[in-house]
GROMACS .gro file of C-alpha atoms in nm:
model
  176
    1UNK     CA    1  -7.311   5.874  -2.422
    2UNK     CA    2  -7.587   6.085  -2.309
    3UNK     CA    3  -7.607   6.371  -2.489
    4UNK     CA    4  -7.796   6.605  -2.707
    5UNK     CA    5  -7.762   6.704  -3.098
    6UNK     CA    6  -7.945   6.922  -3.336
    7UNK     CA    7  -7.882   6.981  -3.711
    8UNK     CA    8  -7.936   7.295  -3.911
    9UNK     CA    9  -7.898   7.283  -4.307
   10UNK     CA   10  -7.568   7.154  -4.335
   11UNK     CA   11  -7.446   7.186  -3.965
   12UNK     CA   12  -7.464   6.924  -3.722
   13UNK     CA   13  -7.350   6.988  -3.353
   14UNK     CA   14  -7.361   6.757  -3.066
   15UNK     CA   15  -7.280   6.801  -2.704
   16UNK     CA   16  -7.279   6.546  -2.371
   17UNK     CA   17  -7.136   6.314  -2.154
   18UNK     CA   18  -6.918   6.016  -2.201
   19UNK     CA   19  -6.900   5.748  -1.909
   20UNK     CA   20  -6.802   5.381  -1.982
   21UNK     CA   21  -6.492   5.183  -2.125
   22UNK     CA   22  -6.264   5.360  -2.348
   23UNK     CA   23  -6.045   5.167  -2.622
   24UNK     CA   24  -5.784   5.072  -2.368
   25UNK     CA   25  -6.039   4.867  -2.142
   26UNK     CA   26  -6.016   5.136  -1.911
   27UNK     CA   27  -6.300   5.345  -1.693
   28UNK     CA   28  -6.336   5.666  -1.939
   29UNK     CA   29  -6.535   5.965  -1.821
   30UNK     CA   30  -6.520   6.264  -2.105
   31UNK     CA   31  -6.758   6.582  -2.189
   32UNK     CA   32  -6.801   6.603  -2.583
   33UNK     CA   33  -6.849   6.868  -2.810
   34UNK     CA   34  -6.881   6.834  -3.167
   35UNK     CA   35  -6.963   6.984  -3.492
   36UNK     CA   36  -7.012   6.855  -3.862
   37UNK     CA   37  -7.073   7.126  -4.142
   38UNK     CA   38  -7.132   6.938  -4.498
   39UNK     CA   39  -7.219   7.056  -4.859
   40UNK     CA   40  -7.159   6.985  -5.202
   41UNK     CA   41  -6.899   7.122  -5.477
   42UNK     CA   42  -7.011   7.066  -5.833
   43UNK     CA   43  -6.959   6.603  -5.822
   44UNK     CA   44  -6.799   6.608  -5.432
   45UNK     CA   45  -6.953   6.589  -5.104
   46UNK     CA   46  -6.742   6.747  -4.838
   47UNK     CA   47  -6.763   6.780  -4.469
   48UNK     CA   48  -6.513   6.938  -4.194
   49UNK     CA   49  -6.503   6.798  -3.853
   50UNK     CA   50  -6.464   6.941  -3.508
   51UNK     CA   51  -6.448   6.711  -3.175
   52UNK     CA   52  -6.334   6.838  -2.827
   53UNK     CA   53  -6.319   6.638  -2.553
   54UNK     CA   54  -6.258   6.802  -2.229
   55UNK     CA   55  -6.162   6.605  -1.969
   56UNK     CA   56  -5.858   6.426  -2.173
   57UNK     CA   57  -5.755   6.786  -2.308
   58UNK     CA   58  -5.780   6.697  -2.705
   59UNK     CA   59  -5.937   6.875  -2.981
   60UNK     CA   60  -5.983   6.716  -3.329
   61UNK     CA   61  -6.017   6.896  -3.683
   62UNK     CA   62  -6.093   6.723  -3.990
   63UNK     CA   63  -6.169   6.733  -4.332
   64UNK     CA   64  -6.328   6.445  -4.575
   65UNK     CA   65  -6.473   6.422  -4.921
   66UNK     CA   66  -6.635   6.185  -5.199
   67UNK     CA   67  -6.587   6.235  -5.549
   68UNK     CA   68  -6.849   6.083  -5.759
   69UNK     CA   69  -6.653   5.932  -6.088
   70UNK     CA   70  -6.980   5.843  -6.321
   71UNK     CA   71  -7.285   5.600  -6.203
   72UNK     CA   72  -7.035   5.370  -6.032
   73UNK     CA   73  -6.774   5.495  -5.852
   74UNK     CA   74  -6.668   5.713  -5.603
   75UNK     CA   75  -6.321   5.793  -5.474
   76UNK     CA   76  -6.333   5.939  -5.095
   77UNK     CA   77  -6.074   6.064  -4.878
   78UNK     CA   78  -6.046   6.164  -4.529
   79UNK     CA   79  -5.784   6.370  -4.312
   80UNK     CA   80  -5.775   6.406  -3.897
   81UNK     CA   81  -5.551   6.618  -3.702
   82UNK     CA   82  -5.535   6.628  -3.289
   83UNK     CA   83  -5.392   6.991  -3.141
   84UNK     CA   84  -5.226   6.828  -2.849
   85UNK     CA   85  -4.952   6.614  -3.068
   86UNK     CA   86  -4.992   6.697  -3.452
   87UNK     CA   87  -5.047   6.371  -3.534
   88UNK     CA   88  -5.232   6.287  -3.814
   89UNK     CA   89  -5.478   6.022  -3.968
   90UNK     CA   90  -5.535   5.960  -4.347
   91UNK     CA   91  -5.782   5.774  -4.529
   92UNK     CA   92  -5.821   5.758  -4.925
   93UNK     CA   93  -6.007   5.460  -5.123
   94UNK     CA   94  -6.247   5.344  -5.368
   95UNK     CA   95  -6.623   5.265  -5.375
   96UNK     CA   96  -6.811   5.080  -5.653
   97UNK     CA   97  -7.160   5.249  -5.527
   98UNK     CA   98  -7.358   4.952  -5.729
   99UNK     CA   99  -7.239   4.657  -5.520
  100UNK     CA  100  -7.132   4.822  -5.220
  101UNK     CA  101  -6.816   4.689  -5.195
  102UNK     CA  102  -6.486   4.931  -5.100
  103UNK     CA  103  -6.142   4.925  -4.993
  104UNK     CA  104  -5.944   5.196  -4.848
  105UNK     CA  105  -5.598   5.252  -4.707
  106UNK     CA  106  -5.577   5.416  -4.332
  107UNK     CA  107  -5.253   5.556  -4.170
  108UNK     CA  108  -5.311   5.647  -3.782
  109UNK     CA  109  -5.080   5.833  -3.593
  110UNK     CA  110  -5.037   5.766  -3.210
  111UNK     CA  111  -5.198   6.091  -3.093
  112UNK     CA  112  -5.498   6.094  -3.389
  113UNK     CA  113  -5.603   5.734  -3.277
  114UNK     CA  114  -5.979   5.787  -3.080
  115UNK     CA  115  -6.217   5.556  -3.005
  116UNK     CA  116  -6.481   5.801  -3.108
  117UNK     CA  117  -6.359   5.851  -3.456
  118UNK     CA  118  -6.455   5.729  -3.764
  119UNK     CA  119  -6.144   5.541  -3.791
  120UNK     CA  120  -6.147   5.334  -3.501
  121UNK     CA  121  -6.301   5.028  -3.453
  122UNK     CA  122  -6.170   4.851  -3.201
  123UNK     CA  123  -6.294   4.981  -2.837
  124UNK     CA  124  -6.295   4.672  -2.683
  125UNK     CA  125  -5.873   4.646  -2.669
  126UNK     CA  126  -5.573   4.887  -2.689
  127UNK     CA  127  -5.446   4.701  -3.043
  128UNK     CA  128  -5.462   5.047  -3.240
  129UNK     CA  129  -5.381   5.260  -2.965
  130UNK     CA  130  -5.030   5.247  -3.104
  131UNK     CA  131  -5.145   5.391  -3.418
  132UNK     CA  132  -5.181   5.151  -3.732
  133UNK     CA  133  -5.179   5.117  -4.125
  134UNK     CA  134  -5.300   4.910  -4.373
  135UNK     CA  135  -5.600   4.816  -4.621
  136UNK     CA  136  -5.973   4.817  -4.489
  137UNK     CA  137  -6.206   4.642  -4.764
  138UNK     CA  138  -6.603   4.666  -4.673
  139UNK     CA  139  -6.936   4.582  -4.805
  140UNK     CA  140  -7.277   4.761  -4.741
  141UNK     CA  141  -7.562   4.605  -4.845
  142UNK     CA  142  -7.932   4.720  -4.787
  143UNK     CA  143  -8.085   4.346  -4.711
  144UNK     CA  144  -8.480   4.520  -4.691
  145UNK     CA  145  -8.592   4.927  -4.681
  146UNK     CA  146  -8.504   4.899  -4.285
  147UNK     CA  147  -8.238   4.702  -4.255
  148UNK     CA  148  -7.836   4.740  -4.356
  149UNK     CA  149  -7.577   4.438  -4.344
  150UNK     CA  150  -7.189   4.585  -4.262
  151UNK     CA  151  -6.881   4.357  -4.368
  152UNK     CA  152  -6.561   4.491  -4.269
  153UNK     CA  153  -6.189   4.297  -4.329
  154UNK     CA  154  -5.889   4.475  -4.202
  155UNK     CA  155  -5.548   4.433  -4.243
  156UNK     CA  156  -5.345   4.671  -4.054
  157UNK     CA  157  -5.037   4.668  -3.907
  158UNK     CA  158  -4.869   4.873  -3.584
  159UNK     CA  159  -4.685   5.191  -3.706
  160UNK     CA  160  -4.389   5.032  -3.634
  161UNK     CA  161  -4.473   4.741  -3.899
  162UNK     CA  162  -4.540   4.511  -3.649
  163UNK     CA  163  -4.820   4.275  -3.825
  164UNK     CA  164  -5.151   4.275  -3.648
  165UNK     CA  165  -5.433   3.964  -3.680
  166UNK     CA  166  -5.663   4.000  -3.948
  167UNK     CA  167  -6.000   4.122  -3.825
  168UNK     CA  168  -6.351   4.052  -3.941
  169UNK     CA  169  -6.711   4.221  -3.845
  170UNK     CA  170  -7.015   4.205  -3.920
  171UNK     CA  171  -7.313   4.458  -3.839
  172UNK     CA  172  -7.639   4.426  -3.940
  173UNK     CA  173  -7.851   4.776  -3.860
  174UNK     CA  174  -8.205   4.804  -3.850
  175UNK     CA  175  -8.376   5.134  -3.882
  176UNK     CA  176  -8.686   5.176  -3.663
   0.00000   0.00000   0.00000
């Protein structure tokens, strides 16, 4: 992606060029545009989301939010919609904010599934492109003050129930 982004207060935009594999394996050229607007109301955090991608004629809107609930926990939730089919792509779970560790439940529609969303993870192979369901449990761990170790189990399923494998990842992320 070569790009360029700037961020105002709450407001994030972000505009450039795609060129490399998309989810499918395939040769993917796309121009981007995106915005992110976020702010808080009273214990929640809330964004809304805006991607457009040209060249493949979609537009995505969405919504999330996490609700503190005391020291501990947080409950978050997150909602996706693409203008060319209507489908749809949910997200709700838990977060114990101490430890790190989380587990949420995803339902992706067909036509919300993108491999630049926050609810893909898979670009390397067309297994979601279906759409897909099922639990997501996670751990985040700062490991020093530049450096952040990612553990992510999911167990989804096609949208027609057909069982997919089990899939584990790791990321560690250093901050320069």
């Amino acid at each position: 992606f070569n790009g360029a982004a700037a961020e105002a207060g709450g407001l994030k935009v972000f505009y450039g060029k795609y060129d490399g594999t998309n989810f499918d394996g395939n040769e993917y050229k796309d121009t981007l545009f995106g915005a992110e607007y976020k702010t808080e109301l009273g214990a929640a955090d809330i964004a809304f989301d805006y991607m457009k991608a040209d060249d493949a004629n979609q537009e995505f809107y969405g919504a999330n939010t996490e609700i503190g609930l005391g020291d501990n926990f947080a409950l978050n939730a997150e909602f996706i919609k693409e203008n060319e089919s209507g489908d749809k792509a949910v997200s709700y779970g838990i977060t114990h904010k101490k430890t790190g560790l989380s587990a949420k439940y995803r339902d992706v529609e067909q036509g919300a599934y993108t491999s630049f969303g926050s609810m893909a993870y898979d670009l390397n192979t067309g297994s979601f492109s279906d759409g897909f369901k099922g639990m997501e449990y996670s751990l985040t761990h700062d490991v020093s003050d530049n450096a952040e170790l990612n553990i992510v189990y999911q167990d989804f399923e096609k949208q027609d129930g057909t069982k997919l494998d089990g899939r584990t990842a790791a990321t560690l992320n250093i901050r320069f």
